């Protein structure tokens, strides 16, 4: 919701999102504490943020792939020096690659259209609330997606976006939000996961949908 305030406010909110994503992903995978991995993933996200702020928006794919690649290589080098068992090293490496990928993916919100970010964030929030209603899965998921589309259309009216494109962006973000909630529910008894991965993953996974749909429809 900070997108209308400019890149500075959006970048500040994005840094918080990336911190929650990195910490939540490691806790979701049962790896806690994992300070080195969390720090690497978080710094990878910051590197992507800086690269996007310093370059043209058209170079976003190159910046994101470059940031992810560099920090994945560094993570691999550090794991090669790990004295744990091969299985533990492979598990840590897999979790590290995924965390880096997610924090870099979230950076994709920076070059997205500001109105699309606002619409997408509203849709993700409403989809998460609708998904929390205690209903059977076959009812809850369509309800969440319909609520996301409606929230997107409503947010579009506030930002001056036509209802149909806004609803489509909201629907795309809602689909990603439902997937993120599903992933975060793997460790549902943990309150820490609820407050980190449960909050961050829906919006993080929605970032590419918001960026692509925003550029296509707006």
GROMACS .gro file of C-alpha atoms in nm:
model
  218
    1UNK     CA    1   0.000   0.000   0.000
    2UNK     CA    2   0.304   0.228   0.011
    3UNK     CA    3   0.339   0.223  -0.369
    4UNK     CA    4   0.153   0.556  -0.424
    5UNK     CA    5   0.404   0.725  -0.191
    6UNK     CA    6   0.694   0.662  -0.429
    7UNK     CA    7   0.989   0.430  -0.467
    8UNK     CA    8   1.139   0.528  -0.132
    9UNK     CA    9   0.837   0.417   0.070
   10UNK     CA   10   0.792   0.107  -0.145
   11UNK     CA   11   1.158   0.013  -0.102
   12UNK     CA   12   1.127   0.046   0.276
   13UNK     CA   13   0.823  -0.182   0.284
   14UNK     CA   14   0.997  -0.422   0.046
   15UNK     CA   15   1.300  -0.455   0.274
   16UNK     CA   16   1.068  -0.557   0.558
   17UNK     CA   17   0.893  -0.805   0.329
   18UNK     CA   18   1.227  -0.959   0.228
   19UNK     CA   19   1.338  -0.991   0.591
   20UNK     CA   20   1.014  -1.169   0.681
   21UNK     CA   21   1.046  -1.392   0.376
   22UNK     CA   22   1.403  -1.500   0.454
   23UNK     CA   23   1.342  -1.565   0.824
   24UNK     CA   24   1.005  -1.729   0.767
   25UNK     CA   25   1.133  -1.963   0.497
   26UNK     CA   26   1.407  -2.106   0.719
   27UNK     CA   27   1.170  -2.149   1.013
   28UNK     CA   28   0.913  -2.310   0.783
   29UNK     CA   29   1.175  -2.567   0.684
   30UNK     CA   30   1.261  -2.642   1.045
   31UNK     CA   31   1.601  -2.473   1.027
   32UNK     CA   32   1.625  -2.238   1.322
   33UNK     CA   33   1.843  -2.061   1.404
   34UNK     CA   34   2.003  -2.026   1.061
   35UNK     CA   35   2.154  -1.679   1.084
   36UNK     CA   36   2.402  -1.722   0.800
   37UNK     CA   37   2.143  -1.845   0.552
   38UNK     CA   38   1.891  -1.578   0.652
   39UNK     CA   39   2.156  -1.307   0.620
   40UNK     CA   40   2.263  -1.431   0.277
   41UNK     CA   41   1.905  -1.440   0.147
   42UNK     CA   42   1.829  -1.099   0.292
   43UNK     CA   43   2.141  -0.939   0.145
   44UNK     CA   44   2.061  -1.100  -0.190
   45UNK     CA   45   1.724  -0.926  -0.181
   46UNK     CA   46   1.888  -0.595  -0.090
   47UNK     CA   47   2.132  -0.636  -0.379
   48UNK     CA   48   1.841  -0.686  -0.618
   49UNK     CA   49   1.667  -0.381  -0.473
   50UNK     CA   50   1.975  -0.165  -0.521
   51UNK     CA   51   2.027  -0.292  -0.875
   52UNK     CA   52   1.669  -0.215  -0.971
   53UNK     CA   53   1.684   0.132  -0.819
   54UNK     CA   54   2.003   0.210  -1.010
   55UNK     CA   55   1.896   0.076  -1.349
   56UNK     CA   56   1.616   0.115  -1.597
   57UNK     CA   57   1.300  -0.086  -1.531
   58UNK     CA   58   1.342  -0.266  -1.863
   59UNK     CA   59   1.655  -0.436  -1.726
   60UNK     CA   60   1.468  -0.589  -1.430
   61UNK     CA   61   1.496  -0.955  -1.547
   62UNK     CA   62   1.872  -0.922  -1.594
   63UNK     CA   63   1.917  -0.757  -1.255
   64UNK     CA   64   1.706  -1.016  -1.075
   65UNK     CA   65   1.874  -1.314  -1.242
   66UNK     CA   66   2.217  -1.163  -1.183
   67UNK     CA   67   2.153  -1.101  -0.814
   68UNK     CA   68   2.010  -1.449  -0.763
   69UNK     CA   69   2.297  -1.612  -0.952
   70UNK     CA   70   2.574  -1.433  -0.765
   71UNK     CA   71   2.434  -1.507  -0.420
   72UNK     CA   72   2.348  -1.867  -0.505
   73UNK     CA   73   2.709  -1.922  -0.608
   74UNK     CA   74   2.828  -1.766  -0.283
   75UNK     CA   75   2.587  -1.987  -0.088
   76UNK     CA   76   2.725  -2.292  -0.269
   77UNK     CA   77   3.083  -2.195  -0.186
   78UNK     CA   78   2.996  -2.153   0.181
   79UNK     CA   79   2.821  -2.490   0.194
   80UNK     CA   80   3.127  -2.658   0.044
   81UNK     CA   81   3.314  -2.548   0.356
   82UNK     CA   82   3.045  -2.690   0.582
   83UNK     CA   83   3.157  -2.992   0.787
   84UNK     CA   84   2.807  -3.135   0.831
   85UNK     CA   85   2.690  -3.457   0.670
   86UNK     CA   86   2.620  -3.455   0.295
   87UNK     CA   87   2.245  -3.482   0.353
   88UNK     CA   88   2.244  -3.185   0.590
   89UNK     CA   89   2.454  -2.978   0.350
   90UNK     CA   90   2.222  -3.060   0.060
   91UNK     CA   91   1.917  -2.966   0.267
   92UNK     CA   92   2.079  -2.640   0.378
   93UNK     CA   93   2.183  -2.561   0.020
   94UNK     CA   94   1.833  -2.626  -0.112
   95UNK     CA   95   1.676  -2.408   0.156
   96UNK     CA   96   1.934  -2.136   0.088
   97UNK     CA   97   1.875  -2.133  -0.286
   98UNK     CA   98   1.499  -2.115  -0.232
   99UNK     CA   99   1.529  -1.832   0.022
  100UNK     CA  100   1.756  -1.634  -0.210
  101UNK     CA  101   1.520  -1.688  -0.499
  102UNK     CA  102   1.222  -1.571  -0.295
  103UNK     CA  103   1.382  -1.253  -0.162
  104UNK     CA  104   1.506  -1.163  -0.510
  105UNK     CA  105   1.163  -1.243  -0.653
  106UNK     CA  106   1.003  -1.001  -0.409
  107UNK     CA  107   1.225  -0.723  -0.546
  108UNK     CA  108   1.022  -0.745  -0.865
  109UNK     CA  109   0.767  -0.519  -0.699
  110UNK     CA  110   1.002  -0.222  -0.739
  111UNK     CA  111   0.984  -0.184  -1.119
  112UNK     CA  112   0.613  -0.271  -1.128
  113UNK     CA  113   0.350  -0.007  -1.198
  114UNK     CA  114   0.261   0.172  -0.874
  115UNK     CA  115  -0.111   0.125  -0.932
  116UNK     CA  116  -0.059  -0.246  -0.999
  117UNK     CA  117   0.131  -0.284  -0.671
  118UNK     CA  118  -0.151  -0.114  -0.481
  119UNK     CA  119  -0.415  -0.330  -0.649
  120UNK     CA  120  -0.213  -0.647  -0.598
  121UNK     CA  121  -0.141  -0.576  -0.232
  122UNK     CA  122  -0.510  -0.515  -0.162
  123UNK     CA  123  -0.604  -0.836  -0.342
  124UNK     CA  124  -0.347  -1.041  -0.149
  125UNK     CA  125  -0.467  -0.902   0.185
  126UNK     CA  126  -0.833  -0.974   0.111
  127UNK     CA  127  -0.756  -1.320  -0.028
  128UNK     CA  128  -0.566  -1.406   0.291
  129UNK     CA  129  -0.858  -1.291   0.505
  130UNK     CA  130  -1.108  -1.485   0.295
  131UNK     CA  131  -0.891  -1.795   0.309
  132UNK     CA  132  -0.890  -1.773   0.688
  133UNK     CA  133  -1.268  -1.821   0.701
  134UNK     CA  134  -1.329  -2.178   0.826
  135UNK     CA  135  -1.489  -2.325   0.512
  136UNK     CA  136  -1.424  -2.646   0.314
  137UNK     CA  137  -1.139  -2.618   0.063
  138UNK     CA  138  -1.359  -2.646  -0.249
  139UNK     CA  139  -1.552  -2.343  -0.121
  140UNK     CA  140  -1.273  -2.148   0.049
  141UNK     CA  141  -1.037  -2.126  -0.249
  142UNK     CA  142  -1.292  -1.996  -0.504
  143UNK     CA  143  -1.422  -1.755  -0.240
  144UNK     CA  144  -1.070  -1.622  -0.179
  145UNK     CA  145  -1.007  -1.579  -0.552
  146UNK     CA  146  -1.339  -1.402  -0.605
  147UNK     CA  147  -1.265  -1.176  -0.307
  148UNK     CA  148  -0.920  -1.098  -0.450
  149UNK     CA  149  -1.068  -1.001  -0.786
  150UNK     CA  150  -1.331  -0.783  -0.616
  151UNK     CA  151  -1.068  -0.620  -0.396
  152UNK     CA  152  -0.856  -0.553  -0.703
  153UNK     CA  153  -1.148  -0.386  -0.879
  154UNK     CA  154  -1.225  -0.179  -0.570
  155UNK     CA  155  -0.863  -0.072  -0.529
  156UNK     CA  156  -0.855   0.011  -0.899
  157UNK     CA  157  -1.139   0.257  -0.855
  158UNK     CA  158  -0.941   0.433  -0.583
  159UNK     CA  159  -0.627   0.452  -0.798
  160UNK     CA  160  -0.800   0.538  -1.125
  161UNK     CA  161  -0.751   0.198  -1.291
  162UNK     CA  162  -1.033   0.049  -1.499
  163UNK     CA  163  -1.222  -0.220  -1.303
  164UNK     CA  164  -1.161  -0.505  -1.550
  165UNK     CA  165  -0.777  -0.479  -1.564
  166UNK     CA  166  -0.771  -0.418  -1.189
  167UNK     CA  167  -0.985  -0.726  -1.126
  168UNK     CA  168  -0.755  -0.937  -1.346
  169UNK     CA  169  -0.449  -0.815  -1.159
  170UNK     CA  170  -0.629  -0.887  -0.833
  171UNK     CA  171  -0.721  -1.236  -0.951
  172UNK     CA  172  -0.363  -1.312  -1.056
  173UNK     CA  173  -0.230  -1.185  -0.724
  174UNK     CA  174  -0.499  -1.383  -0.543
  175UNK     CA  175  -0.396  -1.709  -0.708
  176UNK     CA  176  -0.036  -1.650  -0.599
  177UNK     CA  177  -0.150  -1.553  -0.249
  178UNK     CA  178  -0.347  -1.876  -0.210
  179UNK     CA  179  -0.040  -2.074  -0.319
  180UNK     CA  180   0.176  -1.882  -0.071
  181UNK     CA  181  -0.069  -1.950   0.210
  182UNK     CA  182  -0.071  -2.317   0.119
  183UNK     CA  183   0.308  -2.335   0.138
  184UNK     CA  184   0.315  -2.146   0.469
  185UNK     CA  185   0.050  -2.377   0.619
  186UNK     CA  186   0.301  -2.664   0.613
  187UNK     CA  187   0.404  -2.565   0.967
  188UNK     CA  188   0.068  -2.430   1.081
  189UNK     CA  189   0.115  -2.477   1.461
  190UNK     CA  190   0.404  -2.229   1.468
  191UNK     CA  191   0.304  -1.873   1.551
  192UNK     CA  192   0.640  -1.749   1.425
  193UNK     CA  193   0.568  -1.900   1.083
  194UNK     CA  194   0.225  -1.736   1.081
  195UNK     CA  195   0.382  -1.396   1.149
  196UNK     CA  196   0.665  -1.434   0.895
  197UNK     CA  197   0.613  -1.680   0.611
  198UNK     CA  198   0.236  -1.667   0.649
  199UNK     CA  199   0.243  -1.291   0.597
  200UNK     CA  200   0.529  -1.262   0.348
  201UNK     CA  201   0.496  -1.558   0.112
  202UNK     CA  202   0.156  -1.463  -0.034
  203UNK     CA  203   0.282  -1.118  -0.131
  204UNK     CA  204   0.627  -1.241  -0.235
  205UNK     CA  205   0.484  -1.501  -0.472
  206UNK     CA  206   0.242  -1.242  -0.610
  207UNK     CA  207   0.526  -1.007  -0.709
  208UNK     CA  208   0.587  -1.151  -1.060
  209UNK     CA  209   0.213  -1.162  -1.133
  210UNK     CA  210   0.173  -0.801  -1.025
  211UNK     CA  211   0.469  -0.690  -1.236
  212UNK     CA  212   0.376  -0.883  -1.551
  213UNK     CA  213   0.002  -0.817  -1.538
  214UNK     CA  214   0.061  -0.454  -1.450
  215UNK     CA  215   0.284  -0.400  -1.753
  216UNK     CA  216   0.047  -0.590  -1.980
  217UNK     CA  217  -0.285  -0.444  -1.870
  218UNK     CA  218  -0.205  -0.091  -1.752
   0.00000   0.00000   0.00000
